Amino acid sequence: DQQVKQNSPSLSVQEGRISILNCDYTNSMFDYFLWYKKYPAEGPTFLISISSIKDKNEDGRFTVFLNKSAKHLSLHIVPSQPGDSAVYFCAASEEGGSEKLVFGKGTKLTVNP
Amino acid sequence: DVKVTQSSRYLVKRTGEKVFLECVQDMDHENMFWYRQDPGLGLRLIYFSYDVKMKEKGDIPEGYSVSREKKERFSLILESASTNQTSMYLCASSLRQGYVTNEKLFFGSGTQLSVL
């Protein structure tokens, strides 16, 4: 059973517009969430994270929102740039720190010039 | 910056061969991981290690084993490669502070393994 779900396999956005990538989770024990970005033929790189004690975390053009009651988080990229085109993975870990991150299946973002 | 190095970018092996994938990290991280990435399936954890000579099964350990003889090195072994093990293999490491793991993983560039 998938504990972290990214229901959109792909997303296409115009340069300069907002990209919104969504992630849902089922495990109420998750309390730390991360987004990773992956270019083809490279390993994923950490992008941004949020703890369950917050509902928003911002880093430059990237903002992650967490809605605990809905078990939903989203990554906003504003403004989107062609270099943001990549696969984005949502990941979650349980309370107290865990060696095991649970990843979603990823969303492929394409930003068109 | 943390560097996680995987020994090969591309490997082609035959069914039944024993395959070794090597990973080295240079930041003295306690935790090391092996994932595989397949289209439509995301990242799936094969094995992880939180200390030298320690290992834990991940979600899909069948057909794989691991070795961690030194802190900086974590090897993934396919005892008898099969075509369904054709995949992108990703090694990662993370820091552990006391009993708490820092969930921020640092990944290598991956090894694309093809089993014919």
Coordinates of N, CA and C in Angstrom, one line a residue:
Chain A
D1 N 0.8 -1.2 0.0 CA 0.0 0.0 0.0 C 0.9 1.2 0.0
Q2 N 0.6 2.1 -0.9 CA 1.4 3.3 -1.0 C 1.2 4.3 0.1
Q3 N 2.2 4.7 0.8 CA 2.0 5.6 1.9 C 2.2 7.0 1.5
V4 N 2.9 7.2 0.4 CA 3.2 8.6 -0.1 C 2.8 8.5 -1.6
K5 N 1.8 9.4 -2.0 CA 1.3 9.3 -3.3 C 1.4 10.7 -4.0
Q6 N 2.0 10.6 -5.2 CA 2.0 11.7 -6.1 C 1.1 11.3 -7.3
N7 N 0.0 11.8 -7.4 CA -1.0 11.3 -8.3 C -0.9 11.8 -9.7
S8 N -0.1 12.9 -9.9 CA 0.2 13.4 -11.2 C 1.5 12.9 -11.7
P9 N 1.6 12.0 -12.7 CA 2.9 11.6 -13.2 C 3.6 12.7 -13.9
S10 N 2.9 13.6 -14.5 CA 3.5 14.7 -15.2 C 2.8 16.0 -15.1
L11 N 3.5 17.1 -15.3 CA 2.9 18.4 -15.3 C 3.7 19.3 -16.3
S12 N 2.9 20.1 -17.0 CA 3.6 21.0 -18.0 C 3.1 22.4 -17.7
V13 N 4.1 23.3 -17.7 CA 3.8 24.7 -17.3 C 4.6 25.7 -18.2
Q14 N 4.1 26.8 -18.4 CA 4.8 27.9 -19.1 C 5.8 28.6 -18.2
E15 N 6.9 28.9 -18.8 CA 8.0 29.7 -18.1 C 7.3 30.9 -17.5
G16 N 7.7 31.2 -16.3 CA 7.2 32.4 -15.6 C 6.0 32.2 -14.8
R17 N 5.3 31.1 -15.1 CA 4.0 30.8 -14.3 C 4.4 30.0 -13.1
I18 N 3.3 29.7 -12.3 CA 3.5 28.9 -11.1 C 3.4 27.4 -11.4
S19 N 4.3 26.6 -10.8 CA 4.2 25.2 -10.9 C 3.7 24.7 -9.5
I20 N 2.7 23.9 -9.4 CA 2.2 23.3 -8.2 C 2.3 21.8 -8.3
L21 N 3.1 21.2 -7.4 CA 3.2 19.7 -7.4 C 2.6 19.2 -6.1
N22 N 1.8 18.2 -6.2 CA 1.1 17.8 -5.0 C 1.5 16.4 -4.5
C23 N 1.3 16.2 -3.2 CA 1.7 14.9 -2.6 C 0.7 14.6 -1.5
D24 N 0.2 13.4 -1.4 CA -0.7 13.0 -0.3 C 0.0 11.9 0.4
Y25 N -0.3 11.8 1.7 CA 0.2 10.7 2.5 C -0.9 10.0 3.4
T26 N -0.6 8.8 3.8 CA -1.7 8.1 4.5 C -1.2 7.8 6.0
N27 N 0.1 7.8 6.2 CA 0.6 7.5 7.5 C 0.6 8.7 8.5
S28 N -0.2 8.7 9.5 CA -0.3 9.8 10.4 C 0.9 10.0 11.3
M29 N 1.8 9.0 11.2 CA 3.1 9.0 12.0 C 4.1 9.9 11.3
F30 N 3.9 10.1 10.0 CA 4.9 11.0 9.3 C 4.9 12.4 9.9
D31 N 6.1 12.9 10.2 CA 6.2 14.2 10.7 C 7.3 15.1 10.1
Y32 N 7.9 14.5 9.0 CA 8.9 15.3 8.4 C 8.8 15.0 6.9
F33 N 8.8 16.0 6.1 CA 8.6 15.8 4.6 C 9.6 16.6 3.8
L34 N 10.0 15.9 2.7 CA 11.1 16.5 1.9 C 10.7 16.4 0.4
W35 N 11.3 17.3 -0.3 CA 11.2 17.2 -1.8 C 12.5 17.1 -2.4
Y36 N 12.7 16.2 -3.3 CA 13.9 16.0 -4.1 C 13.6 16.2 -5.5
K37 N 14.7 16.7 -6.2 CA 14.6 17.0 -7.6 C 15.6 16.1 -8.3
K38 N 15.2 15.5 -9.5 CA 16.1 14.6 -10.2 C 16.1 14.9 -11.7
Y39 N 17.3 15.2 -12.1 CA 17.6 15.4 -13.6 C 17.9 14.0 -14.1
P40 N 17.7 13.8 -15.4 CA 18.0 12.5 -16.1 C 19.5 12.2 -15.9
A41 N 19.8 11.0 -15.6 CA 21.2 10.5 -15.5 C 21.9 11.1 -14.3
E42 N 21.2 11.7 -13.4 CA 21.8 12.2 -12.1 C 21.0 11.6 -10.9
G43 N 21.7 11.6 -9.8 CA 21.0 11.3 -8.6 C 20.1 12.4 -8.1
P44 N 19.0 12.1 -7.3 CA 18.2 13.1 -6.7 C 19.0 14.1 -5.8
T45 N 18.6 15.3 -5.8 CA 19.2 16.3 -4.9 C 18.1 16.9 -4.0
F46 N 18.4 17.1 -2.8 CA 17.5 17.7 -1.8 C 17.1 19.1 -2.3
L47 N 15.8 19.4 -2.1 CA 15.3 20.7 -2.6 C 14.9 21.5 -1.4
I48 N 13.9 21.0 -0.6 CA 13.3 21.7 0.5 C 12.6 20.7 1.4
S49 N 12.5 21.1 2.7 CA 11.8 20.2 3.6 C 10.9 21.0 4.5
I50 N 10.0 20.3 5.2 CA 9.1 20.9 6.2 C 8.9 19.9 7.3
S51 N 8.9 20.5 8.5 CA 8.5 19.7 9.7 C 7.0 19.8 10.0
S52 N 6.4 18.8 10.6 CA 5.0 18.9 10.9 C 4.6 20.0 11.8
I53 N 5.5 20.6 12.5 CA 5.1 21.7 13.4 C 4.9 23.0 12.6
K54 N 5.2 23.0 11.3 CA 5.0 24.2 10.5 C 4.0 23.9 9.4
D55 N 3.4 24.9 8.8 CA 2.5 24.7 7.7 C 3.1 25.3 6.4
K56 N 4.2 25.9 6.5 CA 4.8 26.5 5.3 C 6.3 26.7 5.5
N57 N 7.1 26.4 4.4 CA 8.5 26.7 4.4 C 8.9 27.2 3.1
E58 N 9.7 28.3 3.1 CA 10.0 29.0 1.8 C 11.5 29.1 1.7
D59 N 11.9 28.9 0.4 CA 13.4 29.0 0.1 C 13.5 29.5 -1.3
G60 N 13.6 30.8 -1.4 CA 13.7 31.4 -2.8 C 12.4 31.3 -3.5
R61 N 12.5 30.6 -4.7 CA 11.4 30.4 -5.6 C 10.5 29.2 -5.1
F62 N 11.0 28.5 -4.2 CA 10.3 27.3 -3.8 C 9.7 27.4 -2.4
T63 N 8.4 27.0 -2.4 CA 7.6 27.0 -1.1 C 6.9 25.7 -1.0
V64 N 7.0 25.1 0.2 CA 6.3 23.9 0.5 C 5.2 24.2 1.5
F65 N 4.0 23.7 1.3 CA 2.9 23.9 2.2 C 2.4 22.6 2.7
L66 N 2.1 22.5 4.0 CA 1.7 21.3 4.6 C 0.3 21.5 5.2
N67 N -0.6 20.6 4.9 CA -1.9 20.6 5.5 C -2.1 19.2 6.2
K68 N -1.8 19.2 7.5 CA -1.8 18.0 8.2 C -3.2 17.3 8.3
S69 N -4.2 18.1 8.5 CA -5.5 17.5 8.6 C -5.9 16.8 7.3
A70 N -5.5 17.3 6.2 CA -5.8 16.7 4.9 C -4.7 15.7 4.5
K71 N -3.6 15.6 5.3 CA -2.5 14.8 4.9 C -2.0 15.1 3.5
H72 N -1.8 16.3 3.3 CA -1.5 16.8 1.9 C -0.3 17.8 2.0
L73 N 0.6 17.7 1.1 CA 1.6 18.8 0.9 C 1.7 19.2 -0.5
S74 N 2.2 20.4 -0.7 CA 2.4 20.8 -2.1 C 3.7 21.6 -2.2
L75 N 4.3 21.6 -3.4 CA 5.5 22.4 -3.7 C 5.1 23.4 -4.7
H76 N 5.3 24.7 -4.4 CA 5.1 25.7 -5.4 C 6.4 26.3 -5.9
I77 N 6.5 26.4 -7.2 CA 7.7 27.0 -7.8 C 7.2 28.3 -8.5
V78 N 7.7 29.4 -8.1 CA 7.3 30.7 -8.7 C 8.5 31.7 -8.8
P79 N 8.8 32.2 -10.0 CA 8.3 31.8 -11.2 C 9.0 30.5 -11.8
S80 N 8.3 29.7 -12.5 CA 9.0 28.5 -13.1 C 9.9 28.9 -14.2
Q81 N 11.0 28.1 -14.2 CA 12.1 28.3 -15.2 C 12.3 27.0 -16.0
P82 N 12.8 27.1 -17.2 CA 13.1 25.9 -18.0 C 14.0 24.9 -17.2
G83 N 15.0 25.5 -16.5 CA 15.9 24.7 -15.7 C 15.3 23.9 -14.6
D84 N 14.0 24.2 -14.3 CA 13.3 23.5 -13.2 C 12.7 22.2 -13.8
S85 N 12.8 22.0 -15.1 CA 12.3 20.7 -15.7 C 13.1 19.5 -15.1
A86 N 12.4 18.7 -14.5 CA 13.0 17.5 -13.8 C 11.9 16.7 -13.2
V87 N 12.3 15.6 -12.6 CA 11.3 14.8 -11.8 C 11.4 15.2 -10.4
Y88 N 10.3 15.4 -9.8 CA 10.2 15.8 -8.4 C 9.6 14.7 -7.5
F89 N 10.4 14.3 -6.5 CA 9.9 13.3 -5.6 C 9.6 13.9 -4.2
C90 N 8.4 13.5 -3.7 CA 8.0 13.8 -2.4 C 8.5 12.6 -1.5
A91 N 8.9 12.9 -0.3 CA 9.3 11.9 0.7 C 8.9 12.2 2.1
A92 N 8.7 11.2 2.9 CA 8.3 11.4 4.3 C 9.0 10.5 5.2
S93 N 9.1 10.9 6.5 CA 9.7 10.0 7.5 C 8.9 10.2 8.8
E94 N 9.0 9.1 9.6 CA 8.2 9.0 10.8 C 8.9 9.8 12.0
E95 N 8.0 10.0 12.9 CA 8.4 10.8 14.1 C 9.6 10.2 14.8
G96 N 10.5 11.1 15.3 CA 11.7 10.6 16.0 C 12.9 10.4 15.1
G97 N 12.7 10.6 13.9 CA 13.8 10.3 13.0 C 13.9 8.9 12.6
S98 N 14.0 8.6 11.3 CA 14.0 7.3 10.9 C 15.0 7.1 9.8
E99 N 15.7 5.9 9.8 CA 16.6 5.7 8.7 C 15.8 5.5 7.4
K100 N 14.6 5.3 7.4 CA 13.8 5.0 6.2 C 12.9 6.2 5.8
L101 N 13.3 6.7 4.6 CA 12.4 7.7 4.0 C 11.5 6.9 3.0
V102 N 10.2 7.3 3.0 CA 9.3 6.7 2.0 C 9.0 7.7 0.9
F103 N 9.3 7.3 -0.3 CA 9.2 8.2 -1.5 C 7.9 8.0 -2.2
G104 N 7.4 9.0 -2.8 CA 6.4 8.9 -3.8 C 7.0 8.5 -5.2
K105 N 6.1 8.3 -6.2 CA 6.6 7.8 -7.4 C 7.1 8.9 -8.3
G106 N 7.0 10.1 -7.9 CA 7.5 11.2 -8.7 C 6.6 11.9 -9.7
T107 N 6.8 13.2 -9.9 CA 6.1 13.9 -10.9 C 7.1 14.6 -11.9
K108 N 6.9 14.4 -13.1 CA 7.8 14.9 -14.1 C 7.3 16.3 -14.5
L109 N 8.1 17.3 -14.2 CA 7.7 18.7 -14.5 C 8.4 19.2 -15.8
T110 N 7.7 19.7 -16.7 CA 8.3 20.3 -17.9 C 7.9 21.8 -17.9
V111 N 8.9 22.6 -18.0 CA 8.6 24.1 -18.0 C 9.0 24.5 -19.4
N112 N 8.0 25.0 -20.2 CA 8.2 25.3 -21.6 C 8.6 26.8 -21.7
P113 N 9.6 27.1 -22.5 CA 10.0 28.5 -22.7 C 8.9 29.3 -23.4
Chain B
D1 N 31.1 20.1 0.3 CA 29.9 19.3 -0.1 C 30.1 17.8 0.0
V2 N 29.0 17.2 0.4 CA 29.1 15.7 0.4 C 29.2 15.1 -1.0
K3 N 30.1 14.2 -1.1 CA 30.2 13.5 -2.4 C 30.0 12.0 -2.2
V4 N 29.0 11.5 -2.9 CA 28.7 10.1 -3.0 C 29.0 9.6 -4.4
T5 N 30.0 8.7 -4.4 CA 30.5 8.2 -5.7 C 30.1 6.8 -5.9
Q6 N 29.5 6.5 -7.1 CA 29.2 5.1 -7.5 C 30.2 4.8 -8.6
S7 N 30.7 3.6 -8.5 CA 31.9 3.2 -9.3 C 31.6 3.1 -10.8
S8 N 30.4 2.8 -11.2 CA 30.1 2.7 -12.6 C 28.8 3.5 -12.9
R9 N 28.8 4.2 -14.1 CA 27.6 4.8 -14.5 C 26.7 3.9 -15.3
Y10 N 27.3 3.0 -16.1 CA 26.6 2.0 -16.9 C 27.2 0.7 -16.7
L11 N 26.4 -0.4 -16.6 CA 26.9 -1.7 -16.5 C 26.0 -2.6 -17.3
V12 N 26.6 -3.5 -18.1 CA 25.8 -4.5 -18.8 C 26.3 -5.9 -18.4
K13 N 25.4 -6.7 -17.9 CA 25.7 -8.0 -17.4 C 24.8 -9.1 -18.0
R14 N 25.2 -10.3 -17.8 CA 24.4 -11.4 -18.3 C 23.6 -12.1 -17.2
T15 N 22.5 -12.6 -17.5 CA 21.7 -13.4 -16.6 C 22.5 -14.4 -15.9
G16 N 22.4 -14.5 -14.5 CA 23.1 -15.4 -13.7 C 24.5 -15.0 -13.2
E17 N 25.0 -13.9 -13.7 CA 26.3 -13.3 -13.3 C 26.1 -12.8 -11.9
K18 N 27.2 -12.7 -11.1 CA 27.2 -12.1 -9.8 C 27.7 -10.6 -10.1
V19 N 27.0 -9.7 -9.6 CA 27.2 -8.3 -9.9 C 27.5 -7.5 -8.6
F20 N 28.5 -6.7 -8.6 CA 28.9 -5.9 -7.5 C 28.7 -4.4 -7.9
L21 N 27.9 -3.7 -7.1 CA 27.8 -2.2 -7.3 C 28.5 -1.6 -6.0
E22 N 29.4 -0.7 -6.3 CA 30.1 -0.1 -5.2 C 29.8 1.4 -5.0
C23 N 29.8 1.8 -3.7 CA 29.4 3.2 -3.4 C 30.4 3.7 -2.3
V24 N 30.9 4.9 -2.5 CA 31.8 5.5 -1.4 C 31.3 6.9 -1.2
Q25 N 31.3 7.2 0.1 CA 30.9 8.6 0.5 C 32.1 9.2 1.4
D26 N 32.2 10.5 1.2 CA 33.4 11.1 1.8 C 33.1 12.0 3.0
M27 N 31.9 11.9 3.6 CA 31.5 12.9 4.7 C 31.3 12.2 6.0
D28 N 31.8 11.0 6.1 CA 31.8 10.3 7.4 C 30.3 10.1 7.9
H29 N 29.4 9.9 7.0 CA 28.0 9.6 7.3 C 27.9 8.2 7.9
E30 N 27.0 8.1 8.9 CA 26.8 6.8 9.5 C 25.9 5.9 8.6
N31 N 24.8 6.6 8.0 CA 23.8 5.8 7.3 C 24.2 5.8 5.8
M32 N 24.0 4.6 5.2 CA 24.1 4.5 3.8 C 22.9 3.6 3.3
F33 N 22.5 3.9 2.0 CA 21.3 3.3 1.5 C 21.5 2.8 0.0
W34 N 20.8 1.8 -0.4 CA 20.7 1.5 -1.8 C 19.2 1.5 -2.2
Y35 N 18.9 2.3 -3.3 CA 17.6 2.3 -3.8 C 17.7 1.9 -5.3
R36 N 16.5 1.5 -5.8 CA 16.4 1.3 -7.3 C 15.3 2.2 -7.7
Q37 N 15.5 2.8 -8.9 CA 14.5 3.6 -9.5 C 14.0 3.0 -10.8
D38 N 12.7 2.8 -10.9 CA 12.1 2.3 -12.1 C 11.0 3.2 -12.6
P39 N 10.8 3.4 -13.9 CA 9.7 4.3 -14.3 C 8.4 3.9 -13.8
G40 N 7.7 4.9 -13.3 CA 6.3 4.6 -12.7 C 6.3 4.0 -11.3
L41 N 7.5 3.7 -10.8 CA 7.5 3.1 -9.5 C 8.3 3.9 -8.5
G42 N 9.0 5.0 -8.9 CA 9.7 5.8 -8.0 C 10.9 5.2 -7.4
L43 N 11.3 5.6 -6.2 CA 12.5 5.1 -5.6 C 12.0 4.1 -4.5
R44 N 12.6 2.9 -4.6 CA 12.3 1.9 -3.7 C 13.6 1.4 -3.0
L45 N 13.5 1.3 -1.6 CA 14.6 1.0 -0.8 C 14.9 -0.5 -0.8
I46 N 16.2 -0.8 -1.1 CA 16.6 -2.2 -1.2 C 17.2 -2.6 0.2
Y47 N 18.2 -2.0 0.6 CA 18.9 -2.2 1.9 C 19.4 -0.9 2.4
F48 N 19.6 -0.8 3.7 CA 20.3 0.3 4.3 C 21.2 -0.2 5.4
S49 N 22.1 0.7 5.8 CA 23.1 0.3 6.9 C 23.3 1.5 7.7
Y50 N 23.2 1.4 9.0 CA 23.4 2.5 9.9 C 24.7 2.4 10.7
D51 N 25.5 1.4 10.3 CA 26.8 1.4 10.9 C 27.6 0.3 10.2
V52 N 28.9 0.3 10.4 CA 29.8 -0.7 9.8 C 29.3 -2.1 10.3
K53 N 29.2 -3.0 9.3 CA 28.8 -4.4 9.5 C 27.3 -4.5 9.8
M54 N 26.6 -3.5 9.9 CA 25.2 -3.5 10.2 C 24.4 -3.3 8.9
K55 N 23.3 -4.1 8.8 CA 22.4 -3.9 7.6 C 21.0 -4.2 8.0
E56 N 20.1 -3.5 7.3 CA 18.7 -3.7 7.5 C 18.0 -3.9 6.1
K57 N 17.0 -4.7 6.0 CA 16.3 -4.9 4.8 C 15.4 -3.7 4.5
G58 N 15.3 -3.3 3.3 CA 14.4 -2.3 2.9 C 13.1 -2.9 2.4
D59 N 12.5 -2.3 1.4 CA 11.2 -2.8 1.0 C 11.3 -3.9 -0.1
I60 N 12.4 -4.0 -0.8 CA 12.6 -5.0 -1.8 C 13.9 -5.7 -1.8
P61 N 14.3 -6.4 -0.7 CA 15.6 -7.0 -0.6 C 15.8 -8.3 -1.4
E62 N 14.8 -8.8 -1.9 CA 14.9 -10.2 -2.5 C 15.8 -10.1 -3.7
G63 N 16.8 -11.0 -3.7 CA 17.7 -11.1 -4.8 C 19.0 -10.3 -4.7
Y64 N 19.0 -9.5 -3.5 CA 20.1 -8.7 -3.3 C 20.8 -9.0 -1.9
S65 N 22.0 -8.6 -1.8 CA 22.7 -8.6 -0.5 C 23.6 -7.4 -0.4
V66 N 24.1 -7.0 0.7 CA 24.9 -5.9 0.9 C 26.1 -6.2 1.8
S67 N 27.1 -5.3 1.7 CA 28.3 -5.4 2.6 C 28.7 -4.1 3.0
R68 N 29.0 -3.9 4.2 CA 29.6 -2.6 4.7 C 30.7 -3.0 5.7
E69 N 31.9 -3.1 5.2 CA 33.1 -3.4 5.9 C 33.8 -2.2 6.5
K70 N 33.6 -1.1 5.8 CA 34.2 0.2 6.2 C 33.1 1.3 6.2
K71 N 33.2 2.3 7.0 CA 32.2 3.3 7.2 C 31.9 4.0 5.8
E72 N 32.9 4.2 5.0 CA 32.6 5.0 3.8 C 32.2 4.2 2.6
R73 N 32.1 2.9 2.7 CA 31.8 2.1 1.6 C 30.7 1.1 1.8
F74 N 29.8 1.1 0.8 CA 28.6 0.3 0.9 C 28.4 -0.4 -0.4
S75 N 28.4 -1.7 -0.4 CA 28.3 -2.5 -1.7 C 27.0 -3.2 -1.8
L76 N 26.5 -3.2 -3.0 CA 25.3 -3.9 -3.3 C 25.6 -5.1 -4.2
I77 N 25.2 -6.3 -3.8 CA 25.5 -7.5 -4.5 C 24.3 -8.2 -5.1
L78 N 24.3 -8.4 -6.4 CA 23.3 -9.2 -7.0 C 23.9 -10.6 -7.2
E79 N 23.4 -11.6 -6.4 CA 24.0 -12.9 -6.3 C 23.9 -13.6 -7.7
S80 N 22.8 -13.5 -8.3 CA 22.6 -14.1 -9.6 C 21.7 -13.2 -10.4
A81 N 22.3 -12.3 -11.2 CA 21.5 -11.3 -11.9 C 20.4 -11.9 -12.7
S82 N 19.2 -11.2 -12.7 CA 18.1 -11.6 -13.5 C 17.6 -10.3 -14.3
T83 N 16.9 -10.6 -15.4 CA 16.5 -9.5 -16.3 C 15.6 -8.5 -15.5
N84 N 14.8 -8.9 -14.5 CA 14.0 -8.0 -13.8 C 14.8 -7.1 -12.8
Q85 N 16.1 -7.3 -12.8 CA 16.9 -6.4 -12.0 C 17.6 -5.3 -12.8
T86 N 17.2 -5.3 -14.1 CA 17.6 -4.1 -14.9 C 16.9 -2.9 -14.4
S87 N 17.7 -1.9 -14.0 CA 17.2 -0.7 -13.3 C 18.3 0.3 -13.1
M88 N 17.9 1.5 -12.6 CA 18.8 2.5 -12.2 C 19.0 2.3 -10.7
Y89 N 20.3 2.1 -10.2 CA 20.5 1.9 -8.8 C 21.2 3.1 -8.3
L90 N 20.6 3.6 -7.1 CA 21.1 4.8 -6.5 C 21.6 4.5 -5.1
C91 N 22.8 5.0 -4.8 CA 23.3 4.9 -3.5 C 23.1 6.3 -2.8
A92 N 22.9 6.3 -1.5 CA 22.7 7.5 -0.7 C 23.3 7.4 0.6
S93 N 23.6 8.5 1.2 CA 24.1 8.5 2.6 C 23.4 9.7 3.4
S94 N 23.4 9.5 4.7 CA 22.9 10.6 5.6 C 23.6 10.6 6.9
L95 N 23.5 11.7 7.6 CA 24.2 11.9 8.9 C 23.3 11.4 10.0
R96 N 23.9 10.9 11.0 CA 23.1 10.4 12.2 C 23.7 11.1 13.4
Q97 N 22.9 11.8 14.2 CA 23.3 12.5 15.4 C 22.7 11.8 16.6
G98 N 23.5 11.1 17.3 CA 23.0 10.3 18.4 C 22.0 9.3 17.8
Y99 N 20.8 9.3 18.3 CA 19.8 8.3 17.9 C 18.9 8.9 16.8
V100 N 19.2 10.1 16.4 CA 18.3 10.8 15.4 C 19.0 10.8 14.1
T101 N 18.3 10.4 13.1 CA 18.8 10.5 11.7 C 18.4 11.7 11.1
N102 N 19.3 12.4 10.4 CA 19.0 13.5 9.5 C 18.5 12.9 8.2
E103 N 17.2 13.2 8.0 CA 16.6 12.6 6.8 C 17.1 13.1 5.5
K104 N 17.9 14.1 5.5 CA 18.4 14.7 4.2 C 19.4 13.7 3.7
L105 N 19.0 13.1 2.6 CA 19.9 12.1 1.9 C 20.7 12.8 0.8
F106 N 21.9 12.3 0.7 CA 22.8 12.7 -0.4 C 23.0 11.5 -1.3
F107 N 22.6 11.7 -2.6 CA 22.6 10.6 -3.6 C 23.8 10.7 -4.5
G108 N 24.3 9.5 -4.9 CA 25.2 9.4 -6.0 C 24.5 9.6 -7.3
S109 N 25.3 9.5 -8.4 CA 24.7 9.8 -9.7 C 24.0 8.6 -10.3
G110 N 24.1 7.5 -9.7 CA 23.4 6.3 -10.1 C 24.2 5.4 -11.0
T111 N 23.8 4.1 -11.0 CA 24.4 3.1 -12.0 C 23.2 2.5 -12.7
Q112 N 23.2 2.7 -14.1 CA 22.2 2.1 -14.9 C 22.7 0.7 -15.2
L113 N 22.0 -0.3 -14.7 CA 22.4 -1.7 -14.9 C 21.4 -2.3 -15.9
S114 N 22.0 -3.0 -16.9 CA 21.2 -3.8 -17.8 C 21.6 -5.2 -17.7
V115 N 20.6 -6.1 -17.5 CA 20.9 -7.5 -17.4 C 20.2 -8.2 -18.6
L116 N 21.1 -8.8 -19.4 CA 20.6 -9.4 -20.7 C 20.4 -10.9 -20.6

